[in-house]
Coordinates of C-alpha atoms and ligand atoms in Angstrom, one line a residue:
M1 CA 67.7 72.8 132.6
T2 CA 70.8 71.7 130.6
L3 CA 73.8 73.9 131.0
Q4 CA 73.4 74.9 127.4
N5 CA 69.8 76.1 128.0
Q6 CA 70.9 77.8 131.2
Y7 CA 73.5 79.8 129.3
H8 CA 71.1 80.8 126.6
A9 CA 68.5 81.9 129.1
A10 CA 71.1 84.0 130.8
L11 CA 72.2 85.5 127.5
K12 CA 68.7 86.7 126.8
K13 CA 67.9 87.8 130.3
H14 CA 71.0 89.8 131.0
F15 CA 72.2 90.8 127.6
G16 CA 69.1 90.7 125.4
F17 CA 70.8 88.6 122.7
N18 CA 69.1 85.6 121.0
S19 CA 72.2 83.6 120.2
F20 CA 75.9 83.3 120.9
K21 CA 78.5 84.5 118.5
A22 CA 81.1 81.9 117.3
D23 CA 83.3 80.7 120.2
Q24 CA 81.5 82.6 122.9
E25 CA 79.9 79.4 124.2
T26 CA 83.1 77.4 124.3
I27 CA 84.8 80.1 126.2
I28 CA 82.0 80.4 128.7
Y29 CA 82.0 76.7 129.3
S30 CA 85.7 76.8 130.2
I31 CA 85.3 79.8 132.5
M32 CA 82.3 78.3 134.2
N33 CA 84.4 75.1 134.7
N34 CA 87.0 77.2 136.5
E35 CA 89.7 76.6 134.0
D36 CA 92.4 79.1 133.0
V37 CA 91.7 80.4 129.5
V38 CA 93.5 82.3 126.9
S39 CA 91.2 83.6 124.2
V40 CA 92.4 85.2 121.0
L41 CA 89.5 86.6 119.1
P42 CA 89.3 89.5 116.7
T43 CA 87.8 92.8 117.6
G44 CA 84.1 92.8 117.6
S45 CA 83.6 89.1 118.3
G46 CA 82.1 89.8 121.7
K47 CA 84.9 89.0 124.1
S48 CA 83.5 91.1 127.0
L49 CA 80.4 88.9 127.1
C50 CA 82.5 85.8 127.4
Y51 CA 83.6 86.8 130.9
Q52 CA 80.7 89.0 131.9
L53 CA 78.1 86.2 131.5
P54 CA 80.1 83.8 133.8
A55 CA 80.6 86.6 136.2
V56 CA 76.9 87.0 136.5
L57 CA 76.3 83.3 136.9
K58 CA 79.1 82.5 139.3
K59 CA 79.0 83.2 143.0
G60 CA 81.4 86.1 144.1
T61 CA 83.0 88.9 142.3
T62 CA 85.1 88.8 139.1
I63 CA 88.0 91.2 139.0
V64 CA 88.7 92.6 135.5
L65 CA 92.0 94.2 134.7
S66 CA 91.7 96.7 131.9
P67 CA 94.3 99.1 130.6
L68 CA 92.2 102.2 130.1
I69 CA 89.8 104.2 132.3
S70 CA 87.6 105.0 129.4
L71 CA 87.1 101.3 128.6
M72 CA 86.2 100.6 132.2
Q73 CA 83.7 103.4 132.3
D74 CA 82.1 102.3 129.1
Q75 CA 81.7 98.7 130.2
V76 CA 80.4 99.6 133.6
M77 CA 77.9 102.0 132.1
Q78 CA 76.6 99.3 129.7
L79 CA 76.4 96.7 132.4
S80 CA 74.5 99.0 134.7
K81 CA 71.9 99.6 131.9
Q82 CA 71.5 95.9 131.7
G83 CA 70.9 95.6 135.4
I84 CA 74.2 94.0 136.2
S85 CA 76.0 95.4 139.2
A86 CA 79.5 96.5 138.3
A87 CA 81.9 99.2 139.3
F88 CA 85.5 100.3 138.7
I89 CA 88.2 101.3 141.0
N90 CA 90.6 103.8 139.5
S91 CA 92.1 107.3 139.7
S92 CA 89.0 108.8 138.1
N93 CA 87.1 108.0 141.3
D94 CA 87.8 109.9 144.5
M95 CA 89.3 107.9 147.3
M96 CA 86.0 107.6 149.2
D97 CA 84.3 106.0 146.2
N98 CA 87.1 103.5 145.8
E99 CA 87.0 102.7 149.5
Y100 CA 83.2 102.3 149.3
I101 CA 83.6 99.8 146.4
M102 CA 86.3 97.9 148.3
Q103 CA 84.1 97.6 151.3
H104 CA 81.0 96.5 149.3
M105 CA 82.9 94.2 146.9
H106 CA 80.4 91.4 147.5
E107 CA 77.6 93.5 146.0
Y108 CA 79.2 93.6 142.6
K109 CA 79.4 90.9 140.0
L110 CA 82.3 92.7 138.2
V111 CA 84.9 95.1 139.5
Y112 CA 87.2 96.7 136.9
I113 CA 90.7 97.8 138.0
S114 CA 93.8 99.0 136.4
P115 CA 96.9 96.8 136.5
E116 CA 98.9 99.3 138.6
R117 CA 96.1 99.2 141.3
L118 CA 97.1 95.6 142.0
T119 CA 100.5 96.6 143.3
T120 CA 99.3 99.4 145.6
P121 CA 100.1 98.5 149.2
G122 CA 97.5 96.4 150.9
F123 CA 95.3 96.0 147.9
I124 CA 96.0 92.3 147.5
D125 CA 95.4 91.6 151.1
R126 CA 92.0 93.3 150.9
L127 CA 91.1 91.3 147.8
K128 CA 91.9 88.2 149.7
Q129 CA 89.1 89.0 152.1
S130 CA 86.6 89.1 149.3
N131 CA 85.0 86.1 147.6
L132 CA 86.4 86.2 144.1
S133 CA 85.0 84.1 141.3
G134 CA 87.9 84.9 138.9
F135 CA 90.3 87.3 137.3
V136 CA 90.0 88.6 133.8
I137 CA 92.9 90.2 131.9
D138 CA 91.5 92.3 129.0
E139 CA 93.8 93.4 126.2
A140 CA 96.2 90.7 127.4
H141 CA 98.7 91.3 124.7
C142 CA 100.0 94.2 126.7
I143 CA 101.7 91.7 129.0
S144 CA 104.1 90.5 126.3
Q145 CA 107.1 92.4 125.2
W146 CA 106.9 90.6 121.9
G147 CA 103.6 92.3 121.2
H148 CA 103.4 95.8 119.8
A149 CA 101.8 97.4 122.8
F150 CA 103.8 96.2 125.8
R151 CA 102.8 97.9 129.0
P152 CA 105.3 97.4 131.9
E153 CA 102.6 97.6 134.5
Y154 CA 101.1 94.5 133.0
R155 CA 104.1 92.5 134.2
S156 CA 102.9 92.7 137.8
L157 CA 100.0 90.5 136.8
S158 CA 102.2 87.5 137.2
L159 CA 101.7 87.8 140.9
I160 CA 98.0 87.0 140.6
K161 CA 98.6 83.2 140.4
E162 CA 101.1 83.4 143.3
Q163 CA 98.7 85.2 145.5
F164 CA 95.5 83.5 144.4
P165 CA 96.6 80.0 143.3
T166 CA 93.0 78.6 143.1
T167 CA 91.2 81.5 141.5
P168 CA 90.9 81.0 137.7
I169 CA 92.3 83.5 135.3
S170 CA 91.0 84.2 131.8
A171 CA 92.9 86.4 129.3
F172 CA 91.5 88.1 126.2
T173 CA 93.2 89.7 123.3
A174 CA 92.4 90.7 119.7
T175 CA 96.0 90.7 118.6
A176 CA 98.3 87.8 119.0
T177 CA 100.9 86.2 116.9
P178 CA 101.6 82.6 118.2
D179 CA 104.6 83.8 120.3
V180 CA 102.6 86.5 122.0
E181 CA 99.8 84.0 122.8
K182 CA 102.2 81.6 124.4
D183 CA 103.9 84.5 126.3
I184 CA 100.5 85.5 127.8
S185 CA 99.9 82.1 129.5
T186 CA 103.6 81.9 130.6
Q187 CA 103.7 85.4 132.1
L188 CA 100.4 84.8 134.0
N189 CA 101.7 81.4 135.3
M190 CA 98.6 79.7 134.1
K191 CA 97.8 76.1 134.9
N192 CA 97.1 74.0 131.8
P193 CA 95.3 76.8 130.1
V194 CA 92.7 76.2 127.5
H195 CA 93.7 78.1 124.4
I196 CA 90.8 79.3 122.2
K197 CA 91.8 81.0 119.0
A198 CA 89.2 82.2 116.5
S199 CA 89.7 83.0 112.8
F200 CA 91.0 86.5 112.5
N201 CA 89.1 87.0 109.3
R202 CA 86.7 90.0 109.7
T203 CA 84.4 89.2 106.8
N204 CA 82.5 92.5 107.0
L205 CA 85.6 94.7 106.4
T206 CA 86.6 95.7 102.9
L207 CA 90.3 96.2 102.9
K208 CA 92.0 98.6 100.5
V209 CA 95.6 99.6 100.3
Y210 CA 96.9 102.1 97.8
E211 CA 100.2 103.9 97.1
K212 CA 99.9 107.4 98.4
D213 CA 99.4 109.7 95.5
N214 CA 97.4 112.8 96.5
Y215 CA 96.1 111.8 99.9
R216 CA 93.5 114.6 100.0
S217 CA 91.8 113.5 96.8
Q218 CA 92.2 109.9 97.8
L219 CA 90.5 110.6 101.1
E220 CA 87.8 112.6 99.4
T221 CA 86.6 109.6 97.5
C222 CA 86.2 107.7 100.7
L223 CA 84.4 110.6 102.5
K224 CA 82.0 111.0 99.7
A225 CA 81.0 107.4 99.8
H226 CA 80.4 107.6 103.6
K227 CA 78.6 110.8 103.9
G228 CA 77.2 111.3 107.4
A229 CA 78.6 108.0 108.7
S230 CA 81.0 107.6 111.6
G231 CA 84.7 107.2 110.7
I232 CA 88.2 107.5 111.9
I233 CA 91.1 109.0 109.9
Y234 CA 94.6 108.1 111.2
A235 CA 97.7 110.2 110.5
S236 CA 101.2 109.6 111.8
T237 CA 101.9 113.1 113.3
R238 CA 100.2 115.7 115.3
K239 CA 101.0 118.3 112.6
K240 CA 99.3 116.3 110.0
V241 CA 96.2 115.7 112.2
D242 CA 95.9 119.5 112.8
R243 CA 96.3 120.3 109.1
L244 CA 93.8 117.8 108.0
F245 CA 91.4 118.7 110.7
D246 CA 91.4 122.4 109.6
D247 CA 91.0 121.3 106.1
L248 CA 88.0 119.1 106.6
K249 CA 86.4 121.5 108.9
S250 CA 86.7 124.3 106.4
K251 CA 84.9 122.0 104.0
G252 CA 82.0 121.9 106.4
L253 CA 82.5 118.4 107.6
N254 CA 81.4 117.4 111.2
V255 CA 84.9 116.6 112.3
A256 CA 87.0 116.5 115.5
R257 CA 90.6 115.8 116.3
Y258 CA 92.6 113.8 118.8
H259 CA 96.3 113.6 119.6
A260 CA 98.7 113.7 122.5
G261 CA 99.4 117.4 122.2
L262 CA 95.8 118.4 123.1
S263 CA 94.6 118.8 126.7
D264 CA 93.0 115.9 128.5
Q265 CA 89.8 117.8 128.4
D266 CA 89.9 118.4 124.7
R267 CA 90.7 114.7 124.0
Q268 CA 87.9 113.6 126.3
R269 CA 85.5 115.8 124.5
T270 CA 86.5 114.5 121.1
L271 CA 86.1 110.9 122.3
E272 CA 82.7 111.6 123.9
N273 CA 81.3 113.6 121.0
F274 CA 82.3 110.7 118.7
I275 CA 80.7 108.1 120.9
Y276 CA 77.6 110.1 121.6
E277 CA 77.3 110.7 117.8
K278 CA 77.7 114.4 117.9
T279 CA 80.7 114.2 115.6
D280 CA 80.9 112.1 112.5
I281 CA 84.6 112.0 111.9
V282 CA 87.7 112.0 114.1
V283 CA 91.1 112.8 112.7
A284 CA 93.7 111.2 115.0
T285 CA 97.1 109.9 115.7
V286 CA 97.5 106.3 116.8
A287 CA 96.8 107.5 120.4
F288 CA 93.1 107.4 119.5
G289 CA 91.3 104.1 119.6
M290 CA 91.9 101.7 122.5
G291 CA 89.0 103.1 124.5
I292 CA 86.4 103.1 121.7
N293 CA 83.7 100.5 121.9
K294 CA 81.6 102.4 119.4
P295 CA 80.0 99.6 117.3
N296 CA 79.0 101.5 114.1
V297 CA 82.3 103.0 112.8
R298 CA 81.7 102.6 109.1
F299 CA 85.2 103.5 107.8
V300 CA 88.8 103.8 108.9
F301 CA 91.2 105.7 106.7
H302 CA 95.0 105.6 107.1
I303 CA 96.7 108.6 105.6
D304 CA 100.1 107.0 106.5
M305 CA 101.3 103.5 106.7
P306 CA 100.9 102.0 110.3
Q307 CA 104.2 100.8 111.9
N308 CA 103.3 97.2 111.9
I309 CA 100.6 94.7 110.8
E310 CA 99.4 94.2 114.4
Q311 CA 98.8 97.9 114.8
Y312 CA 97.2 98.1 111.4
Y313 CA 94.8 95.3 112.1
Q314 CA 93.9 96.6 115.5
E315 CA 93.2 100.1 114.1
I316 CA 91.0 98.8 111.3
G317 CA 89.4 96.5 113.8
R318 CA 87.6 99.5 115.2
A319 CA 85.5 99.5 112.1
G320 CA 82.3 97.5 111.9
R321 CA 82.2 95.9 115.4
D322 CA 78.4 95.6 114.9
G323 CA 79.1 93.2 112.0
L324 CA 77.8 95.5 109.3
A325 CA 79.8 96.2 106.2
S326 CA 82.6 98.7 106.7
E327 CA 85.5 100.0 104.7
C328 CA 89.2 100.3 105.6
T329 CA 91.6 102.2 103.3
M330 CA 95.3 102.6 103.9
L331 CA 97.8 104.7 101.9
Y332 CA 101.5 104.1 102.0
S333 CA 104.7 105.5 100.7
L334 CA 108.3 104.8 101.0
Q335 CA 108.7 108.1 102.9
D336 CA 106.5 106.5 105.6
V337 CA 108.9 103.6 106.0
V338 CA 111.9 106.0 106.1
M339 CA 110.2 108.0 108.9
Q340 CA 109.5 104.9 110.9
K341 CA 113.1 103.7 110.6
K342 CA 114.3 107.0 111.8
F343 CA 112.0 106.8 114.7
A344 CA 113.2 103.3 115.5
D345 CA 116.8 104.5 115.4
D346 CA 116.1 106.6 118.5
V347 CA 115.1 103.5 120.4
L348 CA 118.0 102.4 122.7
E349 CA 117.5 98.7 123.1
G350 CA 118.9 96.9 120.1
S351 CA 116.5 94.0 120.0
I352 CA 113.4 96.2 120.2
R353 CA 114.9 98.6 117.6
N354 CA 115.6 95.7 115.2
Q355 CA 112.1 94.3 115.8
M356 CA 110.5 97.7 115.0
K357 CA 112.4 97.9 111.7
R358 CA 111.6 94.3 110.8
K359 CA 107.9 94.9 111.5
S360 CA 107.9 98.0 109.4
D361 CA 109.4 96.0 106.5
Q362 CA 106.8 93.4 106.9
M363 CA 104.1 96.0 106.7
L364 CA 105.6 97.4 103.5
A365 CA 105.8 94.0 102.0
L366 CA 102.1 93.6 102.7
C367 CA 101.4 96.9 101.0
N368 CA 103.5 96.0 98.0
S369 CA 102.0 92.5 97.6
T370 CA 99.5 91.9 94.8
E371 CA 98.0 88.9 96.6
C372 CA 94.6 89.0 98.3
R373 CA 95.0 91.3 101.3
R374 CA 93.0 89.0 103.6
K375 CA 95.2 86.1 102.7
E376 CA 98.4 88.0 103.4
I377 CA 97.2 89.4 106.7
L378 CA 95.8 86.1 108.0
K379 CA 99.1 84.4 106.9
Y380 CA 100.9 86.9 109.2
F381 CA 98.7 85.8 112.1
G382 CA 99.4 82.1 111.3
E383 CA 96.2 81.4 109.4
D384 CA 95.8 79.8 106.0
F385 CA 93.0 81.6 104.2
K386 CA 91.8 79.6 101.2
Q387 CA 88.7 81.3 100.0
T388 CA 90.4 83.6 97.5
P389 CA 89.4 85.8 95.8
C390 CA 87.7 87.2 98.9
N391 CA 86.0 89.9 96.8
H392 CA 86.4 92.4 99.6
C393 CA 89.9 93.7 99.1
D394 CA 91.5 96.0 96.5
T395 CA 93.6 93.2 95.0
C396 CA 90.6 90.9 94.5
L397 CA 88.3 93.7 93.3
E398 CA 90.9 95.2 91.1
P399 CA 93.2 92.3 90.2
A400 CA 96.6 92.9 88.7
E401 CA 97.5 91.9 85.2
N402 CA 101.0 91.1 84.0
M403 CA 102.4 93.7 81.6
D404 CA 105.7 93.7 79.8
G405 CA 107.9 96.2 81.6
T406 CA 111.2 95.6 79.9
I407 CA 111.4 98.9 78.0
I408 CA 109.9 100.9 80.9
A409 CA 112.4 99.4 83.3
Q410 CA 115.3 100.2 81.0
K411 CA 114.2 103.8 80.8
I412 CA 113.7 104.1 84.6
L413 CA 117.1 102.6 85.4
S414 CA 118.9 104.7 82.9
C415 CA 117.3 107.8 84.3
V416 CA 118.5 106.8 87.8
Y417 CA 122.0 106.3 86.3
K418 CA 121.9 109.6 84.5
L419 CA 120.9 111.3 87.7
Q420 CA 124.0 109.8 89.3
Q421 CA 121.8 107.9 91.8
R422 CA 121.4 111.1 93.8
F423 CA 117.6 111.5 93.8
G424 CA 114.5 109.9 95.2
I425 CA 111.4 108.4 93.7
G426 CA 109.5 111.7 93.4
Y427 CA 112.3 113.5 91.5
V428 CA 113.1 110.6 89.2
S429 CA 109.5 110.2 88.2
D430 CA 109.2 113.9 87.6
V431 CA 112.1 113.8 85.3
L432 CA 110.7 110.8 83.4
K433 CA 107.4 112.5 83.3
G434 CA 109.0 115.6 81.8
A435 CA 107.7 117.9 84.5
K436 CA 108.5 121.5 84.1
I437 CA 109.6 122.0 87.7
K438 CA 112.0 124.8 88.6
L439 CA 114.5 122.5 90.4
I440 CA 114.7 120.3 87.3
L441 CA 115.1 123.2 85.0
N442 CA 117.7 124.9 87.2
R443 CA 119.8 121.7 87.3
N444 CA 119.4 121.3 83.6
H445 CA 117.9 117.9 84.0
D446 CA 115.5 118.8 81.3
K447 CA 118.5 118.4 78.9
L448 CA 119.0 114.7 79.9
S449 CA 118.1 112.2 77.3
T450 CA 115.7 110.5 79.7
Y451 CA 113.7 113.7 80.4
G452 CA 110.1 113.1 79.5
L453 CA 110.8 109.6 78.2
L454 CA 107.8 108.2 80.0
S455 CA 105.5 111.1 79.8
D456 CA 102.6 108.8 78.7
F457 CA 102.3 107.5 82.2
S458 CA 100.8 109.3 85.2
K459 CA 103.1 110.1 88.1
S460 CA 101.4 107.4 90.2
E461 CA 101.9 104.8 87.5
L462 CA 105.6 105.8 87.4
R463 CA 105.8 105.5 91.1
H464 CA 104.2 102.1 90.9
F465 CA 106.7 100.9 88.4
I466 CA 109.6 102.1 90.5
F467 CA 108.1 100.3 93.5
S468 CA 107.9 97.1 91.5
L469 CA 111.6 97.5 90.5
I470 CA 112.5 97.9 94.2
N471 CA 110.4 94.8 95.1
Q472 CA 112.1 92.8 92.4
G473 CA 115.5 93.9 93.5
Y474 CA 116.5 96.0 90.5
L475 CA 116.6 99.2 92.6
V476 CA 117.3 99.8 96.3
V477 CA 116.5 102.8 98.5
S478 CA 119.3 104.3 100.5
D479 CA 119.0 104.7 104.3
G480 CA 119.2 108.1 105.7
D481 CA 117.0 111.2 105.9
Y482 CA 116.2 111.3 102.2
P483 CA 115.8 108.0 100.5
L484 CA 117.7 107.9 97.2
L485 CA 117.3 105.4 94.4
K486 CA 120.4 103.3 93.8
L487 CA 121.2 100.7 91.2
T488 CA 122.0 97.1 92.2
Q489 CA 124.0 94.3 90.8
K490 CA 120.8 93.0 89.2
S491 CA 120.2 96.3 87.4
R492 CA 122.9 95.4 84.9
D493 CA 120.7 92.6 83.6
I494 CA 118.1 95.1 82.5
L495 CA 120.4 97.8 81.4
F496 CA 122.9 95.7 79.4
N497 CA 121.4 92.2 78.9
N498 CA 117.9 93.1 77.8
K499 CA 116.4 91.0 80.5
E500 CA 112.6 90.7 80.3
I501 CA 110.7 91.9 83.2
F502 CA 107.0 92.2 84.1
F503 CA 104.9 94.6 86.1
K504 CA 101.6 93.9 87.7
K505 CA 99.2 96.5 86.5
R506 CA 95.9 96.9 88.2
I507 CA 92.7 96.8 86.2
V508 CA 90.0 98.5 88.0
K509 CA 87.0 96.1 87.8
A510 CA 84.3 97.1 90.1
K511 CA 84.5 100.7 91.1
N512 CA 84.4 100.7 94.8
E513 CA 81.5 98.3 95.0
S514 CA 81.4 98.4 98.7
S515 CA 82.1 102.0 99.2
K516 CA 78.8 102.8 97.5
K517 CA 76.9 101.1 100.2
T518 CA 75.2 103.4 102.6
D519 CA 73.3 102.6 105.7
K520 CA 70.4 102.0 103.4
K521 CA 72.0 99.7 100.9
Q522 CA 73.6 97.6 103.6
T523 CA 70.3 96.8 105.1
S524 CA 68.7 95.6 101.9
F525 CA 65.9 94.1 103.9
V526 CA 64.7 97.5 104.7
S527 CA 62.3 98.9 102.1
D528 CA 62.0 102.6 101.5
D529 CA 59.2 102.9 104.1
N530 CA 61.1 100.8 106.5
Y531 CA 64.2 102.9 106.0
K532 CA 62.2 106.0 106.9
L533 CA 61.1 104.2 110.0
Y534 CA 64.7 103.2 110.8
M535 CA 65.8 106.8 110.5
E536 CA 63.0 107.9 112.9
L537 CA 63.9 105.2 115.4
K538 CA 67.5 106.5 115.2
T539 CA 66.3 110.0 116.0
L540 CA 64.3 108.7 118.9
R541 CA 67.3 106.8 120.2
L542 CA 69.5 109.9 120.0
A543 CA 66.9 112.0 121.9
L544 CA 66.7 109.3 124.6
A545 CA 70.5 109.0 124.7
N546 CA 70.9 112.8 125.1
K547 CA 68.3 112.9 127.9
Q548 CA 70.0 110.1 129.8
N549 CA 73.5 111.2 128.9
V550 CA 74.6 107.9 127.5
P551 CA 75.9 107.0 124.0
P552 CA 73.1 105.9 121.6
Y553 CA 74.5 102.3 121.3
V554 CA 74.0 101.8 125.1
I555 CA 70.3 102.0 124.4
F556 CA 70.2 99.8 121.2
H557 CA 72.5 98.9 118.5
D558 CA 71.8 99.9 114.9
K559 CA 71.2 96.3 114.2
T560 CA 68.4 96.1 116.7
L561 CA 66.8 99.3 115.3
M562 CA 67.0 97.7 111.8
E563 CA 65.2 94.6 113.1
M564 CA 62.5 96.9 114.5
A565 CA 62.1 98.7 111.2
K566 CA 61.8 95.4 109.4
N567 CA 59.6 93.4 111.8
H568 CA 57.3 96.2 113.2
P569 CA 56.8 94.6 116.6
K570 CA 53.5 95.5 118.2
T571 CA 53.5 93.9 121.6
D572 CA 55.9 93.6 124.5
S573 CA 56.5 90.0 123.8
E574 CA 57.2 90.7 120.1
F575 CA 59.6 93.5 121.2
L576 CA 61.4 91.1 123.5
E577 CA 62.0 88.7 120.6
L578 CA 64.3 91.2 118.9
N579 CA 68.0 90.5 119.1
G580 CA 69.4 93.0 121.5
V581 CA 66.4 93.4 123.7
G582 CA 66.3 91.8 127.2
P583 CA 63.8 92.3 130.0
Q584 CA 65.6 95.4 131.3
K585 CA 65.6 97.2 128.0
L586 CA 62.0 96.2 127.3
A587 CA 61.0 97.8 130.6
K588 CA 63.0 100.9 130.0
Y589 CA 62.5 101.6 126.3
G590 CA 59.8 99.3 125.1
K591 CA 57.0 101.8 125.3
D592 CA 58.8 104.6 123.5
F593 CA 59.8 102.5 120.6
L594 CA 56.6 100.6 120.3
D595 CA 54.7 103.9 120.2
K596 CA 56.9 105.3 117.6
I597 CA 56.5 102.1 115.5
S598 CA 52.7 102.1 115.7
E599 CA 52.4 105.7 114.9
T600 CA 54.6 105.5 111.9
T601 CA 53.3 102.3 110.3
Ligands
ADP701 P1 85.5 92.6 121.5 O1 86.0 92.9 122.9 O2 85.8 91.2 121.1 O3 86.1 93.5 120.5 P2 83.0 93.4 122.4 O4 82.9 92.6 123.6 O5 83.2 94.9 122.5 O6 84.0 92.8 121.4 O7 81.6 93.2 121.6 C1 81.4 93.7 120.3 C2 79.9 93.9 120.0 O8 79.2 92.7 119.9 C3 79.3 94.6 121.2 O9 78.6 95.7 120.7 C4 78.4 93.6 121.8 O10 77.3 94.1 122.4 C5 78.1 92.7 120.7 N1 77.8 91.3 121.1 C6 78.4 90.5 121.9 N2 77.9 89.3 122.0 C7 76.8 89.3 121.2 C8 75.9 88.3 120.8 N3 75.9 87.0 121.3 N4 74.9 88.6 119.9 C9 74.9 89.8 119.3 N5 75.8 90.8 119.6 C10 76.8 90.5 120.5
MG702 MG1 87.2 94.1 124.0

């Protein structure tokens, strides 16, 4: 058998898949060849399989360093269901269990450990007594302090090469700017590493970025479009999470919450209920996410702007790991940036503080851009995306048109001037709008000549114009707790020299094309009858999952169920042909699903 055939056979036998995803094979070749490898692949591209398959084929045990206990548990559970012997050593086990695993290392193809375990006294010496086939560093960006998720305990991983000079290391990450990627191989002391970097384009994600207007109604649009589907809503503070959670719960939604202020138990329950499909929606701070391998998250909604593009991309990366269409919406406001900068000010180390601020500005620039979102994001990660319009982002779906903004700009700037540059965006637009707000009336600002001067526009349109003026340098926002609008040198051109300026105005073309897609629409190959069958198969899967106390996706992915609903397999061998079914799963679940299919069709 050629190597290629051998790898394909192993893929079906141990993982049930019919073909490799892009780049998986290349990486597997290198690892099988005992080379050091750095793989940078976006979320959902199947990185785990890239090291799990070689671990199964190689002699000895592969040690996987993983940052989170929940990730280790999830992987070990899935591997066990596939008949691959795997274990983890961490603080969630008692000492006896950990000791047992150490003593029986040779029985496992994969052993997951946390980075800090490596430095516990005596651990390395005991590892040396085992026959190791390789080391794997998952979430490897944590090793670099240039990354956004630096974890000091990852630094100790540099001793792997010192202690095990002939054992190959492979590192995996979904987030790496070129400097982080280089830092990973340097920190790990790799020898002539093979670098494999895939495109970061996640074609199945629709990206939407909007100025924050009324986040509750903006969110509602998204929730309506994704009724009953799994989704994550991110907010920047615990308080916001709590408030939104209460709000959505009182509306009867099946929702849970997650943030650092809750007990371990509560957080664990939220995570489990989400994974086990007992909860549809989780409202969370950024603390939620790393440990989620749930493949069918259909939407991610950011109430607040993430702190940097890496973080944003990682968070939206949790949507659509199964490759099916999913939607990511982010709201941003200047207030978000002000908050982030205040937060950064508390950081002691100057270089990190400046970096945080810079990244926050880059994030804002992305939000303010009217270019294709995909193009801009990929540019940030060093990729040149040429297939614009991508047709799956807000700027491509609702392209901006130039409108003459000269008069509007004059009115806005004179209003800022009349208000003595002492107010922020909200207040200035209220005055221009002619709002009858107490504060305005009390201050007699309704007597200003600019009061109500732009009442034809909505508040969000006014905000958008002001943002554009900031972008073009005709206004700046002051630092400090409350961002005030200030005039600049350039403002004079508009105020006194009649300079022409243009605003980009969005024309809404296709109204949320993708957000209308439900499970049913996405799977256009499923007819009404087949859709009914699909829903029945889902119910069966959930029942089996509950009985065995595993998440539904550990049994089969949605995609595999869809194939069943479409192809109606009748025999074991037809069942085995499905993508996602291997011999183990055929033996365990084949009968249940075949029976259900034959009784329904
Ligand atoms: P990553 O770590 O890159 O985010 P995962 O390893 O979690 O990705 O895999 C993402 C999903 O893709 C998982 O649900 C996994 O089962 C699935 N997957 C991996 N390889 C294949 C393949 N060759 N064919 C189909 N699905 C795959
Ligand atoms: Mg992964």
